[in-house]
Coordinates of C-alpha atoms and ligand atoms in Angstrom, one line a residue:
X3 CA 10.9 -2.7 -1.7
X4 CA 7.9 -2.5 0.5
X5 CA 5.0 -4.3 -0.9
X6 CA 1.8 -2.4 -0.3
X7 CA -1.1 -4.0 1.8
X8 CA -4.7 -3.1 1.4
X9 CA -6.4 -4.4 4.4
X10 CA -10.4 -4.5 5.0
X11 CA -11.7 -4.2 8.5
X12 CA -15.3 -5.5 8.4
X13 CA -15.8 -4.5 12.1
X14 CA -19.1 -5.8 13.6
X15 CA -20.9 -6.1 10.1
X16 CA -22.1 -9.2 8.1
X17 CA -23.6 -12.4 8.9
X18 CA -21.8 -15.7 8.0
X19 CA -23.5 -15.8 4.6
X20 CA -23.1 -12.1 3.9
X21 CA -19.4 -12.6 4.8
X22 CA -19.0 -15.5 2.5
X23 CA -20.5 -13.9 -0.3
X24 CA -18.5 -10.6 -0.2
X25 CA -15.3 -12.9 0.1
X26 CA -16.3 -15.1 -2.9
X27 CA -16.9 -11.8 -4.9
X28 CA -13.5 -10.4 -4.0
X29 CA -11.8 -13.9 -4.5
X30 CA -13.2 -14.0 -8.1
X31 CA -12.4 -10.4 -8.8
X32 CA -9.1 -10.0 -7.2
X33 CA -7.6 -13.4 -8.1
X34 CA -4.7 -12.1 -10.2
X35 CA -3.7 -9.2 -8.0
X36 CA 0.1 -9.3 -7.4
X37 CA 1.0 -5.6 -6.9
X38 CA -0.2 -5.5 -3.3
X39 CA -1.1 -7.9 -0.5
X40 CA -4.7 -8.0 0.1
X41 CA -6.1 -8.8 3.7
X42 CA -9.8 -9.0 4.9
X43 CA -10.8 -9.2 8.8
X44 CA -14.5 -10.5 9.2
X45 CA -16.0 -11.1 12.6
X46 CA -14.7 -14.1 14.5
X47 CA -17.8 -16.3 13.6
X48 CA -17.3 -15.8 9.9
X49 CA -13.6 -16.6 9.8
X50 CA -13.7 -20.2 8.9
X51 CA -16.2 -19.8 6.2
X52 CA -14.4 -16.8 4.7
X53 CA -11.2 -18.9 4.8
X54 CA -12.8 -21.5 2.7
X55 CA -13.8 -18.8 0.0
X56 CA -10.4 -17.4 -0.3
X57 CA -8.4 -20.5 -0.4
X58 CA -5.8 -20.5 -3.1
X59 CA -6.4 -16.7 -3.8
X60 CA -4.1 -13.8 -3.1
X61 CA -6.5 -12.7 -0.2
X62 CA -5.2 -13.3 3.4
X63 CA -7.3 -13.6 6.4
X64 CA -7.1 -11.6 9.5
X65 CA -8.8 -11.4 12.9
X66 CA -10.0 -8.0 14.5
X67 CA -8.4 -8.9 18.0
X68 CA -7.2 -11.8 20.0
X69 CA -6.5 -12.5 23.7
X70 CA -2.8 -13.0 24.6
X71 CA -2.9 -16.6 26.1
X72 CA -2.7 -19.8 24.5
X73 CA -5.4 -21.7 26.4
X74 CA -6.9 -21.4 29.9
X75 CA -9.7 -20.1 31.9
X76 CA -10.5 -16.9 29.7
X77 CA -14.2 -17.2 29.2
X78 CA -15.2 -15.6 25.8
X79 CA -11.8 -15.0 24.6
X80 CA -9.9 -16.4 21.5
X81 CA -6.0 -17.0 21.3
X82 CA -3.8 -16.3 18.4
X83 CA -3.4 -20.1 17.9
X84 CA -7.0 -20.8 17.5
X85 CA -7.1 -17.8 15.1
X86 CA -4.3 -19.4 13.1
X87 CA -6.2 -22.8 13.2
X88 CA -9.3 -20.9 11.7
X89 CA -7.1 -19.8 8.7
X90 CA -5.8 -16.3 10.0
X91 CA -2.3 -15.0 8.9
X92 CA -2.7 -11.6 10.7
X93 CA -4.3 -10.2 13.8
X94 CA -5.3 -6.6 14.2
X95 CA -4.1 -5.3 17.5
X96 CA -5.1 -2.0 19.4
X97 CA -7.5 -0.7 17.0
X98 CA -8.8 2.6 18.3
X99 CA -12.3 1.4 18.9
X100 CA -10.9 -1.2 21.3
X101 CA -8.7 1.4 22.9
X102 CA -11.8 3.6 23.4
X103 CA -14.7 1.4 23.9
X104 CA -12.8 -1.2 26.0
X105 CA -10.1 0.8 27.6
X106 CA -7.3 -1.3 26.1
X107 CA -3.8 -0.1 27.4
X108 CA -0.6 0.1 25.5
X109 CA 0.5 -2.9 27.5
X110 CA -2.3 -5.1 26.9
X111 CA -1.9 -4.3 23.3
X112 CA 1.8 -5.1 23.4
X113 CA 0.8 -8.7 25.0
X114 CA -1.5 -9.3 22.0
X115 CA 1.2 -8.2 19.5
X116 CA 3.8 -10.4 21.2
X117 CA 1.1 -13.4 21.3
X118 CA 0.3 -12.9 17.7
X119 CA 3.8 -13.0 16.6
X120 CA 4.8 -15.8 18.8
X121 CA 1.9 -17.9 17.3
X122 CA 3.5 -17.4 13.9
X123 CA 1.0 -14.7 12.8
X124 CA 1.6 -11.0 11.6
X125 CA 0.4 -8.3 13.9
X126 CA -1.1 -5.1 12.6
X127 CA -0.5 -2.6 15.5
X128 CA -2.9 0.2 15.2
X129 CA -1.8 3.6 16.5
X130 CA -3.3 7.1 16.3
X131 CA -4.1 10.4 17.9
X132 CA -7.5 11.9 18.7
X133 CA -8.5 15.4 17.5
X134 CA -8.0 16.7 21.0
X135 CA -4.5 15.2 21.1
X136 CA -3.7 16.7 17.7
X137 CA -5.0 20.1 18.6
X138 CA -3.2 20.3 21.9
X139 CA 0.2 19.3 20.2
X140 CA 0.4 15.9 21.8
X141 CA 0.1 13.9 18.7
X142 CA 4.0 13.2 18.3
X143 CA 4.0 12.1 22.0
X144 CA 1.1 10.0 21.5
X145 CA 2.5 8.2 18.5
X146 CA 5.7 7.9 20.3
X147 CA 4.3 6.3 23.3
X148 CA 1.9 4.0 21.5
X149 CA 4.6 2.8 19.2
X150 CA 7.2 2.2 21.8
X151 CA 4.9 0.6 24.3
X152 CA 3.0 -1.4 21.6
X153 CA 6.3 -2.9 20.5
X154 CA 8.2 -3.4 23.8
X155 CA 10.1 -6.6 23.6
X156 CA 9.5 -7.1 19.8
X157 CA 12.9 -8.0 18.6
X158 CA 14.5 -6.8 15.3
X159 CA 14.0 -10.1 13.8
X160 CA 10.2 -10.2 14.9
X161 CA 9.7 -6.8 13.3
X162 CA 9.5 -8.5 9.9
X163 CA 6.0 -9.9 11.2
X164 CA 4.8 -6.4 12.2
X165 CA 2.8 -4.0 10.2
X166 CA 2.0 -0.6 11.8
X167 CA -1.4 1.2 11.0
X168 CA -1.5 4.9 11.5
X169 CA -5.2 5.7 12.1
X170 CA -5.9 9.1 13.4
X171 CA -9.0 8.6 15.5
X172 CA -10.7 11.8 14.1
X173 CA -10.7 10.3 10.6
X174 CA -12.0 6.8 11.3
X175 CA -15.6 6.3 10.2
X176 CA -15.9 10.0 10.2
X177 CA -15.7 10.6 6.4
X178 CA -12.9 13.2 7.3
X179 CA -9.7 11.9 5.8
X180 CA -6.2 13.1 6.9
X181 CA -4.8 15.2 3.9
X182 CA -2.0 13.4 1.7
X183 CA 0.3 15.5 3.4
X184 CA -0.9 15.1 7.1
X185 CA -0.8 11.4 6.6
X186 CA 2.6 11.4 5.0
X187 CA 4.3 13.6 7.9
X188 CA 2.7 11.1 10.3
X189 CA 4.0 8.0 8.5
X190 CA 7.5 9.8 8.2
X191 CA 7.5 10.5 11.8
X192 CA 6.7 6.9 12.7
X193 CA 9.4 5.6 10.3
X194 CA 11.8 7.8 12.2
X195 CA 10.7 6.2 15.6
X196 CA 11.4 2.9 14.0
X197 CA 14.8 3.7 13.1
X198 CA 15.3 4.9 16.8
X199 CA 13.8 1.9 18.3
X200 CA 15.4 -0.5 16.0
X201 CA 17.5 0.5 13.1
X202 CA 17.5 1.8 9.4
X203 CA 16.7 -1.6 7.9
X204 CA 13.7 -2.0 10.2
X205 CA 12.5 1.7 9.3
X206 CA 13.1 0.9 5.5
X207 CA 11.3 -2.4 5.4
X208 CA 8.2 -2.1 7.9
X209 CA 4.9 -1.4 6.2
X210 CA 3.1 1.5 7.6
X211 CA -0.6 1.7 6.5
X212 CA -3.0 4.5 6.5
X213 CA -6.4 4.2 8.1
X214 CA -9.3 6.7 8.4
X215 CA -12.1 7.1 5.9
X216 CA -10.0 5.7 3.0
X217 CA -12.2 5.5 -0.2
X218 CA -12.0 5.0 -3.9
X219 CA -11.7 8.8 -4.5
X220 CA -8.9 9.5 -2.0
X221 CA -6.7 6.3 -2.1
X222 CA -4.7 7.3 -5.0
X223 CA -3.4 10.6 -3.4
X224 CA -2.6 8.7 -0.2
X225 CA -0.8 5.8 -2.0
X226 CA 1.4 8.2 -3.9
X227 CA 3.1 9.4 -0.7
X228 CA 6.6 8.0 -0.1
X229 CA 6.0 6.7 3.5
X230 CA 2.3 5.3 2.9
X231 CA 2.6 1.6 2.2
X232 CA -1.0 0.7 2.1
X233 CA -4.5 1.2 3.7
X234 CA -6.4 -0.3 6.6
X235 CA -10.1 0.4 5.4
X236 CA -13.2 0.1 7.4
X237 CA -16.5 1.3 5.8
X238 CA -15.4 1.2 2.3
X239 CA -14.2 -2.4 2.7
X240 CA -17.8 -3.6 3.2
X241 CA -18.8 -2.8 -0.6
X242 CA -17.0 -5.1 -3.0
X243 CA -17.0 -2.3 -5.8
X244 CA -15.3 0.3 -3.4
X245 CA -12.6 -2.3 -1.8
X246 CA -11.9 -3.5 -5.4
X247 CA -11.2 0.0 -6.6
X248 CA -9.0 0.7 -3.5
X249 CA -7.0 -2.5 -4.1
X250 CA -6.6 -1.3 -7.6
X251 CA -5.1 2.0 -6.5
X252 CA -3.1 4.0 -9.1
Ligands
PEP23 C1 -10.9 1.2 10.5 O1 -11.8 0.5 10.8 O2 -9.9 0.9 10.9 C2 -11.3 2.4 9.6 C3 -10.2 3.1 9.2 O3 -12.3 2.7 9.4 P1 -12.9 3.7 8.2 O4 -12.3 3.3 6.8 O5 -14.5 3.6 8.1 O6 -12.7 5.1 8.6

């Protein structure tokens, strides 16, 4: 009932030519995939070029960020409407690297989520606790606050455009993955939050992705968990062979 999503976050990697080449390889190898949705998120400057490579394939384009305004005096920023114009279908909002490096608040991230949805795009809202928060028993509180504040004002109907990515900060780019059980517990908790904030139907239908050192050798165990509906993949999405294997999870 929830179609899985495998999403690749290319972060600040690859030139336009390299991005096009990886996208072209994925387009060729994954042209007949139907068991899951596939999303790739290159850097801004490669979006239009990658969009050309994945035209008429099952691969969808995402941006790694946006600015929550339509137009105006916001030097250096890019709006959801312009990202849609470049071919995007989704926007990643609130990635932990932006929360940490750029001090993005839940309120600011919420504005990005709302702006993305209002532009007719899907929003992938990233949430997740730090190691210190986990070790001091603040994990559930952090996930609750990030979910509630990140989704403030998002209606039940708009939830159809929302994907949640649970990404424990301690597992991102570290090679340390949450165990299948740790990830399942967090996902079940988040699904419960959605039920409380919205209703059972929203809880049942919202896709919740796991992110944090997902690799070809651990994706199958994670995807076997009942509340894990896909993966947001960083490092392993940069190598065609690895990402293709992750898309072909068993
Ligand atoms: C990410 O960038 O969202 C991520 C999960 O990275 P990695 O897979 O490298 O941990």
